[in-house]
Coordinates of C-alpha atoms in Angstrom, one line a residue:
M1223 CA -0.1 0.0 0.2
K1224 CA 1.1 3.2 -1.0
P1225 CA 1.9 6.0 1.7
E1226 CA -0.1 8.6 0.3
M1227 CA -3.4 6.0 1.0
N1228 CA -2.6 6.3 5.0
G1229 CA -2.4 9.9 4.5
L1230 CA 1.5 9.8 4.4
K1231 CA 3.6 12.0 2.3
G1232 CA 6.1 9.1 2.0
R1233 CA 8.4 6.9 3.9
I1234 CA 11.9 8.1 4.7
L1235 CA 15.4 6.1 6.0
I1236 CA 17.5 8.2 7.9
V1237 CA 20.8 6.9 8.3
D1238 CA 23.5 8.7 10.8
D1239 CA 25.3 8.0 13.4
E1240 CA 24.7 11.0 15.3
D1241 CA 21.4 11.2 17.4
L1242 CA 21.2 14.6 17.4
N1243 CA 21.5 14.8 13.6
R1244 CA 18.6 12.1 13.6
I1245 CA 16.4 13.6 16.0
L1246 CA 16.4 17.1 13.9
L1247 CA 16.0 15.4 10.8
S1248 CA 13.1 12.8 12.2
T1249 CA 11.5 15.7 13.9
N1250 CA 10.7 18.1 11.0
L1251 CA 10.0 15.6 8.6
Q1252 CA 7.6 13.5 11.0
E1253 CA 5.6 17.0 11.3
S1254 CA 5.4 17.6 7.9
G1255 CA 3.6 14.3 7.6
Y1256 CA 6.4 11.6 6.5
A1257 CA 7.3 8.5 8.0
V1258 CA 10.3 8.1 9.3
E1259 CA 12.7 5.6 10.7
T1260 CA 16.0 5.6 11.4
A1261 CA 19.6 3.7 11.4
E1262 CA 23.0 4.7 13.1
D1263 CA 25.4 3.1 10.1
G1264 CA 24.9 1.3 6.6
Q1265 CA 25.1 -2.2 7.9
R1266 CA 21.6 -1.7 9.7
A1267 CA 20.6 1.0 7.0
L1268 CA 20.9 -1.9 4.6
Q1269 CA 19.1 -4.6 6.6
M1270 CA 16.1 -2.3 6.7
L1271 CA 16.1 -1.4 3.2
R1272 CA 15.9 -5.0 2.3
G1273 CA 13.4 -5.9 4.7
R1274 CA 10.6 -3.3 3.4
P1275 CA 10.5 -0.4 1.2
F1276 CA 11.4 3.1 1.7
D1277 CA 10.6 5.9 -0.5
A1278 CA 14.3 8.0 0.2
V1279 CA 17.2 7.6 1.8
L1280 CA 18.9 10.6 4.0
L1281 CA 22.1 9.3 4.1
D1282 CA 25.0 10.8 6.1
L1283 CA 28.9 9.8 4.8
I1284 CA 31.2 9.4 8.1
M1285 CA 29.9 6.6 9.9
P1286 CA 31.6 4.0 11.4
R1287 CA 31.2 -0.2 10.5
M1288 CA 29.8 1.2 6.6
D1289 CA 30.4 4.6 5.7
G1290 CA 27.7 5.9 3.1
Y1291 CA 30.3 5.3 0.2
E1292 CA 30.1 2.0 1.1
M1293 CA 26.4 1.8 1.6
L1294 CA 26.2 3.6 -1.8
A1295 CA 28.2 0.9 -3.7
E1296 CA 26.2 -1.8 -1.7
M1297 CA 22.8 -0.3 -3.2
K1298 CA 24.2 -0.1 -6.7
Q1299 CA 24.9 -3.5 -6.9
D1300 CA 21.4 -4.5 -5.6
A1301 CA 18.7 -4.6 -8.2
A1302 CA 16.1 -4.1 -5.7
L1303 CA 17.3 -0.8 -4.0
R1304 CA 19.2 0.9 -6.7
R1305 CA 16.2 3.0 -7.6
T1306 CA 16.0 4.2 -4.3
P1307 CA 16.2 8.0 -4.5
V1308 CA 19.3 8.8 -1.8
I1309 CA 20.2 12.2 -0.8
V1310 CA 23.4 12.6 0.7
I1311 CA 23.5 14.9 4.1
S1312 CA 27.1 15.8 4.7
S1313 CA 29.6 18.1 6.4
M1314 CA 31.8 17.0 3.9
D1315 CA 31.0 19.7 0.7
E1316 CA 34.5 19.0 -1.4
M1317 CA 33.2 19.1 -4.8
D1318 CA 35.3 15.6 -5.0
S1319 CA 32.7 14.2 -2.5
I1320 CA 29.9 15.3 -4.6
V1321 CA 31.1 13.9 -7.4
R1322 CA 31.7 10.7 -6.5
C1323 CA 28.8 10.4 -4.6
I1324 CA 26.4 11.5 -7.5
E1325 CA 28.7 9.2 -9.7
M1326 CA 28.0 6.1 -7.4
G1327 CA 24.2 6.7 -7.5
A1328 CA 23.3 9.1 -5.0
T1329 CA 20.1 11.5 -6.0
D1330 CA 21.0 14.7 -4.5
Y1331 CA 23.9 16.3 -2.4
L1332 CA 23.1 18.9 0.4
P1333 CA 25.7 20.5 3.1
K1334 CA 25.6 20.2 7.0
P1335 CA 23.8 22.4 8.1
F1336 CA 20.5 22.0 5.5
D1337 CA 18.0 24.0 4.9
P1338 CA 14.3 22.4 5.9
R1339 CA 12.8 24.0 2.8
L1340 CA 15.8 23.1 0.5
L1341 CA 15.6 19.1 1.9
H1342 CA 11.5 19.2 1.5
A1343 CA 12.1 20.3 -1.6
R1344 CA 14.9 18.1 -2.8
I1345 CA 13.2 15.1 -1.3
R1346 CA 9.9 16.0 -3.6
G1347 CA 12.1 16.1 -6.6
S1348 CA 13.5 12.9 -5.6
M1349 CA 10.4 10.9 -4.9
A1350 CA 8.3 12.6 -7.8
G1351 CA 10.9 10.6 -10.5
V1352 CA 10.6 7.9 -9.1
Q1353 CA 7.1 7.5 -8.1
E1354 CA 6.7 8.3 -12.6
E1355 CA 8.9 5.6 -13.2
R1356 CA 7.5 3.3 -10.9
L1357 CA 3.5 4.3 -12.2
A1358 CA 5.0 4.0 -15.6
H1359 CA 6.1 0.1 -14.5
L1360 CA 3.3 -0.8 -13.1
R1361 CA 1.5 0.5 -16.4
E1362 CA 3.4 -1.4 -18.7
R1363 CA 2.8 -4.7 -16.3
F1364 CA -0.9 -4.1 -16.4
A1365 CA -1.1 -3.8 -20.2
Q1366 CA 0.9 -7.3 -20.0
V1367 CA -1.3 -9.1 -17.4
T1368 CA -3.8 -7.4 -19.5
S1369 CA -3.4 -8.8 -22.5
A1370 CA -2.2 -12.6 -21.4
Q1371 CA -5.8 -12.8 -19.5
E1372 CA -7.6 -11.7 -23.0
E1373 CA -5.9 -14.3 -25.2
E1374 CA -6.3 -16.7 -22.0
R1375 CA -10.3 -15.6 -21.9
Q1376 CA -10.4 -16.1 -25.8
R1377 CA -8.9 -19.3 -25.4
I1378 CA -11.3 -20.9 -23.0
A1379 CA -14.1 -19.4 -24.3
R1380 CA -13.7 -20.8 -27.8
E1381 CA -13.3 -24.5 -26.2
L1382 CA -16.1 -23.8 -24.4
H1383 CA -18.0 -22.7 -27.5
D1384 CA -16.8 -25.1 -29.5
G1385 CA -16.3 -28.3 -27.3
L1386 CA -18.8 -28.2 -24.3
V1387 CA -21.7 -26.5 -25.5
P1388 CA -22.5 -28.8 -28.6
V1389 CA -22.0 -31.6 -26.7
L1390 CA -24.7 -30.6 -24.0
A1391 CA -26.8 -29.3 -27.0
S1392 CA -26.5 -33.1 -28.8
L1393 CA -27.4 -34.4 -25.2
N1394 CA -30.5 -32.3 -24.4
L1395 CA -31.5 -33.6 -28.1
R1396 CA -31.3 -37.2 -27.0
L1397 CA -32.9 -37.0 -23.6
H1398 CA -35.5 -35.4 -25.1
T1399 CA -36.0 -38.3 -27.9
I1400 CA -35.8 -40.9 -25.0
E1401 CA -38.5 -39.2 -22.7
K1402 CA -40.8 -38.8 -26.1
Q1403 CA -40.3 -42.4 -26.2
L1404 CA -41.0 -43.6 -22.8
E1405 CA -43.9 -41.7 -22.1
R1406 CA -45.6 -43.1 -25.4
E1407 CA -44.8 -46.4 -23.3
E1408 CA -46.0 -44.9 -20.1
H1409 CA -42.5 -45.7 -18.4
P1410 CA -41.9 -44.6 -14.7
L1411 CA -38.3 -43.1 -15.8
A1412 CA -40.2 -40.9 -17.9
R1413 CA -40.2 -38.2 -15.7
E1414 CA -36.6 -38.6 -14.2
V1415 CA -35.2 -38.3 -17.7
K1416 CA -37.4 -35.1 -18.6
E1417 CA -36.0 -33.8 -15.3
L1418 CA -32.1 -34.8 -16.6
A1419 CA -32.8 -33.3 -20.3
E1420 CA -34.2 -29.5 -18.5
H1421 CA -30.7 -29.7 -16.6
A1422 CA -29.0 -30.3 -19.7
Q1423 CA -30.4 -27.4 -21.0
S1424 CA -30.2 -25.3 -18.0
S1425 CA -26.4 -25.9 -17.7
S1426 CA -26.1 -25.1 -21.8
R1427 CA -27.5 -21.6 -20.9
D1428 CA -25.4 -21.3 -18.2
I1429 CA -22.3 -21.9 -20.2
R1430 CA -23.1 -19.8 -23.2
R1431 CA -23.4 -17.1 -20.4
L1432 CA -19.9 -17.8 -19.2
V1433 CA -18.9 -17.8 -22.4
H1434 CA -20.2 -14.6 -23.3
N1435 CA -18.9 -12.9 -20.3
L1436 CA -15.3 -14.2 -20.7
R1437 CA -14.8 -13.6 -24.2
P1438 CA -18.3 -12.9 -26.7
V1439 CA -17.8 -14.6 -29.8
A1440 CA -19.5 -11.7 -31.7
L1441 CA -16.1 -9.3 -30.7
D1442 CA -13.8 -11.4 -33.0
E1443 CA -16.3 -13.0 -35.5
L1444 CA -18.6 -9.7 -35.5
G1445 CA -17.3 -6.6 -34.4
L1446 CA -17.8 -4.4 -31.3
V1447 CA -20.9 -3.0 -32.3
P1448 CA -22.7 -6.3 -32.6
A1449 CA -21.0 -7.7 -29.7
L1450 CA -22.2 -4.5 -27.6
R1451 CA -26.1 -4.8 -29.1
E1452 CA -25.9 -8.6 -27.5
H1453 CA -24.5 -8.2 -24.0
L1454 CA -26.4 -4.9 -23.5
S1455 CA -29.7 -6.8 -24.6
S1456 CA -28.4 -9.7 -22.6
C1457 CA -28.2 -7.3 -19.2
G1458 CA -31.3 -5.3 -19.9
R1459 CA -33.8 -8.8 -20.0
E1460 CA -31.5 -10.5 -17.4
H1461 CA -31.9 -7.5 -14.8
N1462 CA -34.8 -4.9 -15.7
L1463 CA -33.0 -2.4 -17.0
V1464 CA -33.7 -0.2 -20.0
V1465 CA -30.6 0.1 -22.2
E1466 CA -30.5 2.3 -25.1
L1467 CA -27.4 2.2 -27.5
V1468 CA -26.6 4.6 -30.1
A1469 CA -23.7 3.5 -32.4
D1470 CA -22.8 3.1 -35.7
D1471 CA -22.2 -0.3 -37.8
G1472 CA -18.9 0.7 -40.0
E1473 CA -15.6 -0.2 -40.6
R1474 CA -14.3 -2.3 -37.8
L1475 CA -11.4 -0.2 -35.6
P1476 CA -8.3 -1.8 -34.7
A1477 CA -8.6 -5.0 -32.0
P1478 CA -7.2 -3.6 -29.3
T1479 CA -9.4 -0.7 -29.2
E1480 CA -12.6 -2.8 -29.8
T1481 CA -11.4 -5.4 -26.6
A1482 CA -10.9 -2.3 -24.8
L1483 CA -13.8 -0.6 -25.4
F1484 CA -16.2 -3.7 -24.8
R1485 CA -14.5 -4.3 -21.7
I1486 CA -14.9 -0.4 -20.2
V1487 CA -18.5 -0.9 -21.1
Q1488 CA -18.9 -4.0 -19.8
E1489 CA -17.7 -2.8 -16.3
A1490 CA -19.2 0.7 -16.3
V1491 CA -22.5 -1.7 -16.8
N1492 CA -21.3 -4.1 -14.0
N1493 CA -20.8 -1.1 -12.0
V1494 CA -24.2 0.2 -12.4
L1495 CA -25.8 -2.9 -11.8
R1496 CA -23.8 -3.5 -8.5
H1497 CA -24.0 0.2 -6.9
A1498 CA -25.9 2.4 -8.8
H1499 CA -29.3 0.7 -8.4
A1500 CA -30.5 2.6 -11.9
K1501 CA -33.2 2.3 -14.3
R1502 CA -31.9 3.5 -17.4
V1503 CA -28.6 3.2 -19.1
A1504 CA -27.7 4.8 -22.2
V1505 CA -24.5 4.2 -24.4
S1506 CA -23.2 6.1 -27.4
L1507 CA -20.4 4.9 -29.8
V1508 CA -19.3 8.0 -32.2
R1509 CA -16.7 7.1 -34.6
K1510 CA -14.8 10.5 -35.5
K1511 CA -12.6 11.3 -38.5
D1512 CA -9.1 11.0 -35.9
H1513 CA -11.0 9.8 -32.7
V1514 CA -13.6 7.6 -31.5
E1515 CA -15.9 9.0 -28.3
L1516 CA -17.8 6.2 -25.8
R1517 CA -20.3 7.1 -23.6
V1518 CA -22.0 5.4 -20.5
S1519 CA -24.5 7.2 -18.6
D1520 CA -27.1 6.0 -16.1
D1521 CA -30.0 7.3 -14.0
G1522 CA -28.5 6.2 -10.6
Q1523 CA -27.7 7.2 -7.4
G1524 CA -24.2 8.5 -8.1
F1525 CA -21.4 9.2 -5.8
D1526 CA -19.1 12.0 -5.0
A1527 CA -16.3 12.2 -7.4
N1528 CA -14.4 14.5 -5.6
L1529 CA -14.1 11.9 -2.4
P1530 CA -11.0 9.4 -2.5
R1531 CA -11.2 6.5 -4.2
T1532 CA -12.0 3.1 -2.4
G1533 CA -11.8 -0.5 -3.2
K1534 CA -15.5 0.2 -4.6
H1535 CA -13.9 2.4 -7.4
L1536 CA -11.2 -0.3 -8.4
G1537 CA -13.4 -0.7 -11.7
L1538 CA -13.0 2.9 -12.3
W1539 CA -9.2 2.6 -12.4
S1540 CA -9.1 -0.5 -14.3
M1541 CA -11.2 1.2 -17.2
R1542 CA -8.8 4.1 -16.8
E1543 CA -5.7 2.1 -17.1
R1544 CA -7.1 0.8 -20.2
V1545 CA -7.8 4.1 -21.7
E1546 CA -4.4 5.4 -20.9
Q1547 CA -2.8 2.2 -22.9
L1548 CA -4.2 3.6 -25.8
G1549 CA -3.1 6.8 -25.3
G1550 CA -6.6 8.1 -24.9
Q1551 CA -8.4 10.3 -22.3
F1552 CA -10.7 9.0 -19.7
D1553 CA -13.3 11.3 -17.7
V1554 CA -15.8 10.3 -14.8
H1555 CA -18.9 13.0 -13.8
S1556 CA -21.2 12.1 -11.0
A1557 CA -22.6 13.6 -8.0
P1558 CA -25.0 11.7 -5.6
G1559 CA -28.5 11.2 -6.4
K1560 CA -27.7 12.9 -10.5
G1561 CA -26.4 9.7 -11.9
T1562 CA -22.6 8.9 -13.4
T1563 CA -21.2 9.1 -16.8
V1564 CA -17.9 7.8 -18.3
T1565 CA -16.8 9.4 -21.1
V1566 CA -13.7 7.5 -23.2
L1567 CA -11.4 8.9 -26.4
I1568 CA -9.4 6.7 -27.7
P1569 CA -7.6 8.1 -30.9
L1570 CA -7.4 6.7 -34.3

């Protein structure tokens, strides 16, 4: 969990062998909203860094057992630590010392006594770069996972559609044939065979629904608009929901765009069914010269879009990530009692 989610600006490790320096730095940073831990030398600091993540390290150079230079060298050799921002705070202000620290991987260098305002500015700057890098890495991993999930969904859906569904359909037909023969003979097993046929038919419907949720066949074979029409029609019937779809049956979009838009509509409608208590949903898909615009609106209870996101809004995060992977824009407009509108713009 990120520190910001607990109301903290970040987790800082102070490494200094002097008690007074550790106290001064800790007090200043804690009062500014940082979580702070301390170590008296490089060995202890490395143990702490390898035990739990820190957002930045404030490092003294002259320390017993393992000094700051040795600690920087160890961190540079450790793939898990080399990207952690390190700000050296030392009374050694010679240019050679500064250059050596930067070459060894330090993010910044401040002389003692430090200026608190400058320290906070350097910490924010150092953490911002790393957070952007981490976010980019997470987005890349999310894209890889999403792609793998879609491939696996498609494989499983195809196997169920081409394998199990025909078997159940054939079984249902044969059971009905046997049932009719047994009824003519007034055999006592006729009712039981009829029940088995009904179970087979019900299971076939369940499998078809599962196939559709995994990866609609229409999405691959017919395209986005027919798949949306089929999905929204099914949602309307099953949940007594009025669903309107306005879309043009034109040239097909690129496959990644079609998949992303379908999943966004699917997730948006799922959110409506789970949370909104809406009676009506409107979906519009408009293709323009250089982009495609998707809009999903409902007349449900809405929510305060300015409040911090919770687990309840994980679907919104997933939709946003899908859009940003394609270089698009994602917007949510909502207010208590006034429904919710999700707007997506994806370049073509």
